[in-house]
mmCIF file of C-alpha atoms and ligand atoms in Angstrom:
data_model
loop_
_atom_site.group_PDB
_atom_site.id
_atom_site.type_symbol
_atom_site.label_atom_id
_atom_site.label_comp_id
_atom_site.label_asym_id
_atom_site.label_seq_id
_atom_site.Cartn_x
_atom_site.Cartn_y
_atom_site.Cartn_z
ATOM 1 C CA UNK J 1 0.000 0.000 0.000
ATOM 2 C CA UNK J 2 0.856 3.794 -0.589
ATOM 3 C CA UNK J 3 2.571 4.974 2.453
ATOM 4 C CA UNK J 4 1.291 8.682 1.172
ATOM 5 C CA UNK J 5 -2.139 9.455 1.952
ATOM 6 C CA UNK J 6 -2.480 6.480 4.340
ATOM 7 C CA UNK J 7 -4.534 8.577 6.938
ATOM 8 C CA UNK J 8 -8.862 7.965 6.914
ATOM 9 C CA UNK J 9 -10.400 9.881 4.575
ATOM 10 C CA UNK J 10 -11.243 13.602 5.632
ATOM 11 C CA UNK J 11 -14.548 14.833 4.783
ATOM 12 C CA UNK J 12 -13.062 17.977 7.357
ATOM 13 C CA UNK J 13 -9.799 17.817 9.188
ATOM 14 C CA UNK J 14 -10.452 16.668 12.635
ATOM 15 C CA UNK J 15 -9.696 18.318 15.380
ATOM 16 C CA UNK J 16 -7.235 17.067 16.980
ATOM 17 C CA UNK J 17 -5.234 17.576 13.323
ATOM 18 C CA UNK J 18 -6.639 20.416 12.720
ATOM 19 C CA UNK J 19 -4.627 21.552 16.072
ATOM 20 C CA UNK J 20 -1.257 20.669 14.982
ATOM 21 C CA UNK J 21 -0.898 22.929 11.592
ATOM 22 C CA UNK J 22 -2.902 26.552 10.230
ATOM 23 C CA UNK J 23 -4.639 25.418 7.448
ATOM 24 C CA UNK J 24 -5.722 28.276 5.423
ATOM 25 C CA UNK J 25 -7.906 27.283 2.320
ATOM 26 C CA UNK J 26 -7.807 28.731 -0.901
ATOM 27 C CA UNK J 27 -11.100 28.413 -2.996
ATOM 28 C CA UNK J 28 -14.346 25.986 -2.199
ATOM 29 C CA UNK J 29 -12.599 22.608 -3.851
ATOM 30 C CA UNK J 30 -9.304 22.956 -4.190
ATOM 31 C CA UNK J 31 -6.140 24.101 -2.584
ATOM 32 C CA UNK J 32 -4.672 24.830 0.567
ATOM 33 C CA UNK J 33 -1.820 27.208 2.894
ATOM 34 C CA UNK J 34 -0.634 25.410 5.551
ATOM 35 C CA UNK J 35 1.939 27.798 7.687
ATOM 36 C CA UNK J 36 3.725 27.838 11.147
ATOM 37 C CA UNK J 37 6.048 24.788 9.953
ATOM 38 C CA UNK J 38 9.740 24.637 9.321
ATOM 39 C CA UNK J 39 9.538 21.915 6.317
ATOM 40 C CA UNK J 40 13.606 21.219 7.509
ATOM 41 C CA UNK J 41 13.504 19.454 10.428
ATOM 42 C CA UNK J 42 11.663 16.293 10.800
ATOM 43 C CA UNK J 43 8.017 16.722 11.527
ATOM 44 C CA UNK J 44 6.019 14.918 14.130
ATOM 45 C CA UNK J 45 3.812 11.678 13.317
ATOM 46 C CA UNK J 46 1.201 14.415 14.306
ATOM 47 C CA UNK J 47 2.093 16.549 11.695
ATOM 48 C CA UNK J 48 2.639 14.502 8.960
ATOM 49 C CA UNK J 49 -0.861 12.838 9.836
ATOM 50 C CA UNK J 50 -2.113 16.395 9.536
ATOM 51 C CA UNK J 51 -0.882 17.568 6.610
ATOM 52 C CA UNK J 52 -1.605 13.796 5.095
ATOM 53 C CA UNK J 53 -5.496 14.472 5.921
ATOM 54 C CA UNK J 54 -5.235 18.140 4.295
ATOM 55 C CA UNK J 55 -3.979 16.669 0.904
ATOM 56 C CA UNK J 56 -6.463 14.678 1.150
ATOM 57 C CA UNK J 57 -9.172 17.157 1.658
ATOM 58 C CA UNK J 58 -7.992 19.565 -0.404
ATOM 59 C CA UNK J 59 -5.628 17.836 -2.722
ATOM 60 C CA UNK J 60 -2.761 20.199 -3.240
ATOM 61 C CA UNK J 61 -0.868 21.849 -0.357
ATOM 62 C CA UNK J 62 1.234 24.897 -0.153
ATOM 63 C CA UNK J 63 3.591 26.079 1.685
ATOM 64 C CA UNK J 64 5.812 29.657 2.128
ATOM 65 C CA UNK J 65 9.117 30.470 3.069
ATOM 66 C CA UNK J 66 10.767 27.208 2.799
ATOM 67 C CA UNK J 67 14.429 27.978 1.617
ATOM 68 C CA UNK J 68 15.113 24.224 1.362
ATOM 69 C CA UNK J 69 18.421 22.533 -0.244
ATOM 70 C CA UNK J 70 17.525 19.611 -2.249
ATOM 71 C CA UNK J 71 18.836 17.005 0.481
ATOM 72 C CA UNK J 72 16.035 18.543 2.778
ATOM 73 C CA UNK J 73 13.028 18.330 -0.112
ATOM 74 C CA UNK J 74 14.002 14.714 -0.301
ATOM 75 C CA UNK J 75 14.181 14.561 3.256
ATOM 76 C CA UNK J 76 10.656 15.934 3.963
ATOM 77 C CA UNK J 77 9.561 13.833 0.675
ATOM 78 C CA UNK J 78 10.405 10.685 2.407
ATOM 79 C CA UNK J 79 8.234 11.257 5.307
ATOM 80 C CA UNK J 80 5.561 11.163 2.766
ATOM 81 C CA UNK J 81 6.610 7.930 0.888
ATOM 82 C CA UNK J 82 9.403 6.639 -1.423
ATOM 83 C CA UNK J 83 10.760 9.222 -3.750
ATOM 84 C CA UNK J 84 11.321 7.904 -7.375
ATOM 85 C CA UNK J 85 13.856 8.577 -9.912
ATOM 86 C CA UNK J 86 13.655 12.607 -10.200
ATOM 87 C CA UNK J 87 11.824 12.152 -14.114
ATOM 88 C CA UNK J 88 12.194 8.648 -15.759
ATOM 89 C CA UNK J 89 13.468 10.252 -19.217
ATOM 90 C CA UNK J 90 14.482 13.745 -18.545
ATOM 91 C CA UNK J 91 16.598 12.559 -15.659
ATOM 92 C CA UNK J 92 17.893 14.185 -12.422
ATOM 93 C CA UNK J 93 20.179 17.159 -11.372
ATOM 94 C CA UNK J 94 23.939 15.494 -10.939
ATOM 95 C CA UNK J 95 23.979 14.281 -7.230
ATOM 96 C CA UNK J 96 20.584 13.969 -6.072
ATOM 97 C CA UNK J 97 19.069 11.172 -8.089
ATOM 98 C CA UNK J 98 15.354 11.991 -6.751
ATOM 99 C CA UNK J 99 15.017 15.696 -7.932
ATOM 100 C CA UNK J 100 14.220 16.947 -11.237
ATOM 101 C CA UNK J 101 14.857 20.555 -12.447
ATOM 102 C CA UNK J 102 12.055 22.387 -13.736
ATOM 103 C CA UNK J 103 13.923 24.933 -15.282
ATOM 104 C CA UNK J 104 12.198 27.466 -17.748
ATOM 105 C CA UNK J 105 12.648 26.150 -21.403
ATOM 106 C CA UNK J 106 12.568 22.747 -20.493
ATOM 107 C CA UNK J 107 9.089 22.441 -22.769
ATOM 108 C CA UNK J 108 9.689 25.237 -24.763
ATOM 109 C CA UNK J 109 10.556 23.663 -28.076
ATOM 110 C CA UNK J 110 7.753 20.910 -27.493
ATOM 111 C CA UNK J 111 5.406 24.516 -26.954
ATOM 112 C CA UNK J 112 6.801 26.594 -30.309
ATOM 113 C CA UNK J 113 4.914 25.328 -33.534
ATOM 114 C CA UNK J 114 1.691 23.559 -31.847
ATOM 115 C CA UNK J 115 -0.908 23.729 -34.131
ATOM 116 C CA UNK J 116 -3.774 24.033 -31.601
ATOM 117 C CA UNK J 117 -4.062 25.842 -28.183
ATOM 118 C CA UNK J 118 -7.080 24.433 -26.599
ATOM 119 C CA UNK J 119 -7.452 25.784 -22.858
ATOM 120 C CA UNK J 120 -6.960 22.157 -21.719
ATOM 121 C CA UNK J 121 -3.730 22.093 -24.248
ATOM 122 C CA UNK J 122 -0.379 21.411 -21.318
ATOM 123 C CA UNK J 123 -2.573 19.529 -18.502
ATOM 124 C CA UNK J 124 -1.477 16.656 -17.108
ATOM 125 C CA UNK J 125 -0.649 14.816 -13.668
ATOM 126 C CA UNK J 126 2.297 13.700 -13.249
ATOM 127 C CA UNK J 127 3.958 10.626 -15.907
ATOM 128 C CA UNK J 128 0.698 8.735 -16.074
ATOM 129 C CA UNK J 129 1.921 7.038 -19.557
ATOM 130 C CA UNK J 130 3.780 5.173 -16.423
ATOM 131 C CA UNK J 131 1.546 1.848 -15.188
ATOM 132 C CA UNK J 132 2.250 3.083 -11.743
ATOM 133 C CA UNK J 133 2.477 7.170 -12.046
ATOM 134 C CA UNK J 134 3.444 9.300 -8.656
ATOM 135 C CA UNK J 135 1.173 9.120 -6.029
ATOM 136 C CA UNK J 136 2.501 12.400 -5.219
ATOM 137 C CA UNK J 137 4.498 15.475 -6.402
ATOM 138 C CA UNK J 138 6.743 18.026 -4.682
ATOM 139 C CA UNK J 139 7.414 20.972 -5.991
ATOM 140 C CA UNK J 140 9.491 23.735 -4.517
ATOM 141 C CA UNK J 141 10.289 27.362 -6.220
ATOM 142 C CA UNK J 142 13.584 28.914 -5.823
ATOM 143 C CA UNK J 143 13.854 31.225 -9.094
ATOM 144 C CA UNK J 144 10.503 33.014 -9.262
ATOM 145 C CA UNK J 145 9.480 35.787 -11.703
ATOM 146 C CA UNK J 146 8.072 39.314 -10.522
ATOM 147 C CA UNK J 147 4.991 38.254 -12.440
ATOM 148 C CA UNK J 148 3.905 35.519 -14.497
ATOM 149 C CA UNK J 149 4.919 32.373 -13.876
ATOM 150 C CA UNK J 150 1.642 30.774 -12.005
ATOM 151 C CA UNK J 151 1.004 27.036 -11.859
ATOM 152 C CA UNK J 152 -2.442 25.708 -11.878
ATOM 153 C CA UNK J 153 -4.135 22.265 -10.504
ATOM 154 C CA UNK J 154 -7.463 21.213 -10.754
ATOM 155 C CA UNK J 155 -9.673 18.567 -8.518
ATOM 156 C CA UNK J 156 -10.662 15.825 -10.786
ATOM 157 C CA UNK J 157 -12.496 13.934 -8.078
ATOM 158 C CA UNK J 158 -15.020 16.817 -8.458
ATOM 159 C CA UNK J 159 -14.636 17.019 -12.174
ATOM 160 C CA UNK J 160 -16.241 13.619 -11.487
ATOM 161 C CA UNK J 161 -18.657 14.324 -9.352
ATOM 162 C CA UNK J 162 -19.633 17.228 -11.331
ATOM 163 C CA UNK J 163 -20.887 14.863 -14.612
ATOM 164 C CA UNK J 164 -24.349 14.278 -14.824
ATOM 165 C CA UNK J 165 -24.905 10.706 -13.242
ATOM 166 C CA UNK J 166 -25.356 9.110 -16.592
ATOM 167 C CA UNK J 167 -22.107 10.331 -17.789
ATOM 168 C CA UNK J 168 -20.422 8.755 -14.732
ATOM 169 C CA UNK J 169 -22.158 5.480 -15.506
ATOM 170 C CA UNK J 170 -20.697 5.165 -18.941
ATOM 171 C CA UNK J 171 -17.076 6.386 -18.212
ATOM 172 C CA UNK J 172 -17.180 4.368 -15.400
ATOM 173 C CA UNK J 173 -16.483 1.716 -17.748
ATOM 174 C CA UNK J 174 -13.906 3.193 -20.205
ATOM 175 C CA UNK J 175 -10.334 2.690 -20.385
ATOM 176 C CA UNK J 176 -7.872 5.084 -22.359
ATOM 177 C CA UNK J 177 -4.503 4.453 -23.249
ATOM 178 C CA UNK J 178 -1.837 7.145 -22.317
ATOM 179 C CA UNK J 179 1.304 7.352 -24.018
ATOM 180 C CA UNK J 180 4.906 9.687 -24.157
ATOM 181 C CA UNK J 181 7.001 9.488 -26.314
ATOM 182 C CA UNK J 182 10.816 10.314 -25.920
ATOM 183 C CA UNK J 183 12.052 13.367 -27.042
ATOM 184 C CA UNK J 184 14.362 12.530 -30.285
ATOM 185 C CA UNK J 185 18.488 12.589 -29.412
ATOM 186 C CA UNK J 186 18.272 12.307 -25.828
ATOM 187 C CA UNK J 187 21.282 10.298 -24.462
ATOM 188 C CA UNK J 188 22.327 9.165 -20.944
ATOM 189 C CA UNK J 189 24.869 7.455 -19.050
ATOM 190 C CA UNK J 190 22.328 6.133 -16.051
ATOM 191 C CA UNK J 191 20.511 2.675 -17.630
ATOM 192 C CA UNK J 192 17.257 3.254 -16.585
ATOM 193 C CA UNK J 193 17.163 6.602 -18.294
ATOM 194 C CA UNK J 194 18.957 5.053 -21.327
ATOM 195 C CA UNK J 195 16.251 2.495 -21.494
ATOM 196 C CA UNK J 196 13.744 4.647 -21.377
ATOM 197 C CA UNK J 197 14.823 7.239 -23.691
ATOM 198 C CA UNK J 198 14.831 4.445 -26.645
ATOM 199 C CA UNK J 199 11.197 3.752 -26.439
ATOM 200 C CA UNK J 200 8.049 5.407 -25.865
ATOM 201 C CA UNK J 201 6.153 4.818 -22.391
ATOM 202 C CA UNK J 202 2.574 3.728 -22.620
ATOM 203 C CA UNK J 203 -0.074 1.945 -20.227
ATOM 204 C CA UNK J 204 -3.798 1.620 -20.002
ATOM 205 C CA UNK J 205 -5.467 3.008 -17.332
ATOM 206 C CA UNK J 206 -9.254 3.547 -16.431
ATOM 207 C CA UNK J 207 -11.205 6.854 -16.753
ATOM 208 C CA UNK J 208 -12.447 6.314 -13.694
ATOM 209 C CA UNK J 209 -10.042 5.769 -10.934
ATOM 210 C CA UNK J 210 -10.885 4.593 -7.544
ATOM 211 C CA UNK J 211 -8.847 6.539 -4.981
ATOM 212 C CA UNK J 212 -6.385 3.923 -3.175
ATOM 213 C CA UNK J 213 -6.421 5.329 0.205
ATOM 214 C CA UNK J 214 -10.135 7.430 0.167
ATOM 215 C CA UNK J 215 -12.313 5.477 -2.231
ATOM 216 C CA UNK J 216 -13.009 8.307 -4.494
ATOM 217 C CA UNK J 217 -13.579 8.479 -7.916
ATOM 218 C CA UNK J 218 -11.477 10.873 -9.856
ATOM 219 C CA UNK J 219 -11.963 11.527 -13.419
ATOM 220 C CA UNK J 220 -8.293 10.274 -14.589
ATOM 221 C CA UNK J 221 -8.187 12.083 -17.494
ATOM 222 C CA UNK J 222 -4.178 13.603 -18.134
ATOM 223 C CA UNK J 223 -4.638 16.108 -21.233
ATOM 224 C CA UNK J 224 -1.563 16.046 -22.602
ATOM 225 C CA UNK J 225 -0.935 11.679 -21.861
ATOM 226 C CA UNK J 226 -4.135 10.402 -22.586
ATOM 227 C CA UNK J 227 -4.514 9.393 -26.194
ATOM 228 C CA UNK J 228 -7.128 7.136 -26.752
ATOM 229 C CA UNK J 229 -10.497 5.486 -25.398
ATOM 230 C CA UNK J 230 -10.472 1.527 -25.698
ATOM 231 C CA UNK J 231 -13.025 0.098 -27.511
ATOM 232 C CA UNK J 232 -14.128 3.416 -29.357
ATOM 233 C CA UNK J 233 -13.824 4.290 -32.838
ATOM 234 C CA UNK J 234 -11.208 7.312 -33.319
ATOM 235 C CA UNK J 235 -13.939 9.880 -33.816
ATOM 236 C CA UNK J 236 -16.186 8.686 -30.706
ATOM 237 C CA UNK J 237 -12.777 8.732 -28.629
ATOM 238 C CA UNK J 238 -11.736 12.064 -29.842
ATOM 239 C CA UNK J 239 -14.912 14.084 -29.350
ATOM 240 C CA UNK J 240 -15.119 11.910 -25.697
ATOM 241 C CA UNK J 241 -11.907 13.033 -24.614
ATOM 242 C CA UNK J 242 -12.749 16.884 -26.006
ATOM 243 C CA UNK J 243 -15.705 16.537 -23.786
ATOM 244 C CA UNK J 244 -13.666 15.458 -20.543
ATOM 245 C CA UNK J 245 -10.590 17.359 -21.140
ATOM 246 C CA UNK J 246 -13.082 20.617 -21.673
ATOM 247 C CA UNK J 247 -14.686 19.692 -18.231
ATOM 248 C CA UNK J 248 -11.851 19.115 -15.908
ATOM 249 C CA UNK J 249 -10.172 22.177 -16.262
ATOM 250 C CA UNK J 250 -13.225 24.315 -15.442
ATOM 251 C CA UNK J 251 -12.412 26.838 -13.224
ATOM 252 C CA UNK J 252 -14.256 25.854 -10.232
ATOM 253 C CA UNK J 253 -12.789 22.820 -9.781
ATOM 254 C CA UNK J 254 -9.283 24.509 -10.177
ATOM 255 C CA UNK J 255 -6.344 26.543 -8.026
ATOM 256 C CA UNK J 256 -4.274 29.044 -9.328
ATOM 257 C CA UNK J 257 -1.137 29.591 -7.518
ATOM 258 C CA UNK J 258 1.319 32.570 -7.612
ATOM 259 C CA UNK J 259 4.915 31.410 -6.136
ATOM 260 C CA UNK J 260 7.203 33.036 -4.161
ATOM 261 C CA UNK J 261 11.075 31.759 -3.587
ATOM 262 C CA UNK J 262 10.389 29.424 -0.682
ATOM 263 C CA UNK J 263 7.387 28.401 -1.731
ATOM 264 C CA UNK J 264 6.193 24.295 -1.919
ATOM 265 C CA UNK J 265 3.829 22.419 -3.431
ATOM 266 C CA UNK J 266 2.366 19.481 -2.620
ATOM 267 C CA UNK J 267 -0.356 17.978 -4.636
ATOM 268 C CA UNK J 268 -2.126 14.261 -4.804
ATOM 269 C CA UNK J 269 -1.349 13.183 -7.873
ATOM 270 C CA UNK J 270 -3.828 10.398 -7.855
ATOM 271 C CA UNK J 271 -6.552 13.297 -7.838
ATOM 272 C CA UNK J 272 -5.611 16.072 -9.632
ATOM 273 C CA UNK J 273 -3.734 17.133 -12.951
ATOM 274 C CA UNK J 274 -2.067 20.582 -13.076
ATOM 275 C CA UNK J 275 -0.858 23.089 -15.763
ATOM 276 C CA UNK J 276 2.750 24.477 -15.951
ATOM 277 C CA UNK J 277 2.826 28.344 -16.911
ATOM 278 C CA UNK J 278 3.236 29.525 -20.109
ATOM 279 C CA UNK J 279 3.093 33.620 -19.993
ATOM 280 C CA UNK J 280 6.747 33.118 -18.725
ATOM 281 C CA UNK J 281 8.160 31.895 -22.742
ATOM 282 C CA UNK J 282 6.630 35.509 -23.130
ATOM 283 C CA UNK J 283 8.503 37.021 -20.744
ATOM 284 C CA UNK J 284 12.696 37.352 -19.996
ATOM 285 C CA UNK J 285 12.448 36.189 -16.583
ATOM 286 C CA UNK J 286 14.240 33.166 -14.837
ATOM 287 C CA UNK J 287 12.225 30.515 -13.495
ATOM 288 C CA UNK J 288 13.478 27.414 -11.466
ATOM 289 C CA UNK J 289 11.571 25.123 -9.658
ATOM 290 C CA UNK J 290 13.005 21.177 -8.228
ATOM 291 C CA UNK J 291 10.523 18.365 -8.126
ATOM 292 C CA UNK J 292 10.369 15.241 -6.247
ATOM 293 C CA UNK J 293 7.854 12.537 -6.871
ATOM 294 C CA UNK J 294 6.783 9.664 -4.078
ATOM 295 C CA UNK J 295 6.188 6.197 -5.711
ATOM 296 C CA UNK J 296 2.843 5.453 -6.436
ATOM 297 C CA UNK J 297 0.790 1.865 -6.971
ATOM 298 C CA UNK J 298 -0.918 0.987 -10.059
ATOM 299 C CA UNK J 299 -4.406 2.381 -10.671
ATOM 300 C CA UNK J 300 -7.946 0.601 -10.629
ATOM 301 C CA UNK J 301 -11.161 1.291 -11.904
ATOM 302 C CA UNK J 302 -14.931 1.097 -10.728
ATOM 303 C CA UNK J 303 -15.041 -2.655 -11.293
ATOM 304 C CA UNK J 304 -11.533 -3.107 -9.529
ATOM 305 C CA UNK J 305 -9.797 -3.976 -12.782
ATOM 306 C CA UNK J 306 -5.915 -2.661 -12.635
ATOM 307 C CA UNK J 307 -4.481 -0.477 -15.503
ATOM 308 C CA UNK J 308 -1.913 -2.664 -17.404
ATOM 309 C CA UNK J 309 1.493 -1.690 -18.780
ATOM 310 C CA UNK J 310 1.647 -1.748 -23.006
ATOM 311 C CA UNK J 311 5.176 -0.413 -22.861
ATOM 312 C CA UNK J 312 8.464 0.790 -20.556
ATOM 313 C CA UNK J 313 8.981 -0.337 -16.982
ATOM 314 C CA UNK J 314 7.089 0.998 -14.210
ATOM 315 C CA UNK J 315 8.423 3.754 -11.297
ATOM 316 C CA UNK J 316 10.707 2.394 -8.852
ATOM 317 C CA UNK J 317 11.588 3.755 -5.621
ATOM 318 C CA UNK J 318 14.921 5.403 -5.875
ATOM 319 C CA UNK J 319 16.741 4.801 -2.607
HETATM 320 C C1 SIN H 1 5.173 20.302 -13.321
HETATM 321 O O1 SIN H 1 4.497 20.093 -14.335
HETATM 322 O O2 SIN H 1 5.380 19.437 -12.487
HETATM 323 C C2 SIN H 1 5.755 21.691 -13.086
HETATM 324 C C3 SIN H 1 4.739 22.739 -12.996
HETATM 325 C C4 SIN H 1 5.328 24.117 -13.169
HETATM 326 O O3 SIN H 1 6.354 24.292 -13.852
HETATM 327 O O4 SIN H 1 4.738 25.041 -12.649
#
């Protein structure tokens, strides 16, 4: 079992958690401020019960004024779950195997020439092309722009909840196949990477995902990985997945958050999907952000079916 989220279900935090940290939420679905910690030094079982129950309330968790070195974010990762490999193609800054950069042009070129901007064009959680993708993400800012710059995540167990009952019933049943492929002329000396920069990475997973810790059913639809619907012809599947992607990023189901240096983020990745900002490949400012990702277990749907690898390995732990 997922060591992250492994607290009961919140409808509310309890009391008795909602003692140990300030949780400040943001909007009526989605997003929260929790302050008064020092994300350095280990927290108490307490705590990290707390802050477990407001992720899974609200889903994504922030934190400010957090000047953290990357052996710390891994260190306050860990008391969340096993961190994996920082990304499984784009790799890892040199020494600290868990953290990926998310540096400002790292998407730029895959941005420059798209034919279509739809407003759900970018979305995504976190490598779900993977049979096992993150259960969780950790983001942390340390080059921030005066302006611009702004990440955005959205609540897809609402998204669900928010379909008209006979909508749920028939995407209840639906699979869709999510793929990524490899950017060309990437090399590596690290195997893993190596591997899985010569193929593309693609798994079937339901559209309907039961929750592993809290039983709810998120609408696991990732914009930018999700390709296909099994069993529907290319047009159905197309003008399905216009439908869903168009829903999930409505804006009451979503956060906007504007970063600070310090700042973290903390978001379920079995529940959400988020959007990367792209005013800043309009603007000259740096932006640097690090990213660790916890381990996560392989999805199932409604009927308890598990998604099923079609090709690469799935996310290991990365001790
Ligand atoms: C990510 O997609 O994990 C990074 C989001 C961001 O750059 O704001």
């Amino acid at each position: 079992m997922n060591a992250i989220l492994s607290a009961r279900p919140a409808a509310s935090l309890p009391q008795e958690l909602k003692d140990d940290i300030d949780l400040r939420p943001l909007t009526g679905h989605i997003g929260a401020e929790i302050h008064g910690l020092d994300l350095r030094r280990a927290l108490g079982a307490p705590t990290v019960a707390a802050i477990r129950a407001a992720l899974r309330q609200w889903k994504v968790v922030f934190f400010r004024d957090q000047v953290l070195t990357h052996a710390e974010h891994v260190a306050f990762a860990r008391q969340f779950g096993e961190p994996t490999i920082g990304h499984p193609v784009y790799g890892y800054v040199e020494g600290h195997p868990q953290v990926y950069s998310v540096g400002r042009n790292r998407f730029q070129s895959r941005h420059e020439g798209e034919q279509l901007i739809r407003p759900w064009t970018g979305w995504h959680t976190d490598v779900t092309a993977a049979v096992n993708p993150p259960a969780a993400s950790i983001l942390r800012g340390v080059v921030i722009p005066p302006y611009g710059g702004d990440t955005q995540w959205t609540n897809l167990v609402q998204a669900y909840s928010g379909l008209s009952p006979t909508l749920r019933a028939f995407v209840d049943g639906l699979r869709g196949i999510h793929r990524f492929a490899p950017p060309e002329g990437q090399n590596a000396t690290d195997e893993f990477l190596r591997k899985n920069r010569s193929r593309p990475l693609v798994s079937e997973h339901p559209l309907v995902r039961v929750h592993p810790e809290s039983g709810e059913r998120a609408l696991y639809v990732s914009p930018l990985f999700l390709q296909t619907v099994t069993g529907l012809t290319p047009r159905e599947s197309r003008q399905l997945l216009e439908l869903l992607f168009e829903h999930v990023v409505r804006p009451e189901y979503t956060v906007r958050f504007r970063w600070q240096e310090g700042s973290l983020a903390f978001w379920d990745n079995n529940s959400t999907a988020h959007l990367a900002p792209r005013d800043i490949y309009d603007l000259e400012f740096d932006r640097q952000l690090y990213r660790v990702t916890l381990k996560g277990e392989i999805p199932f749907g409604v009927d308890g079916t598990r998604s099923t690898a079609i090709e690469g390995e799935p996310l290991e732990a990365y001790e």
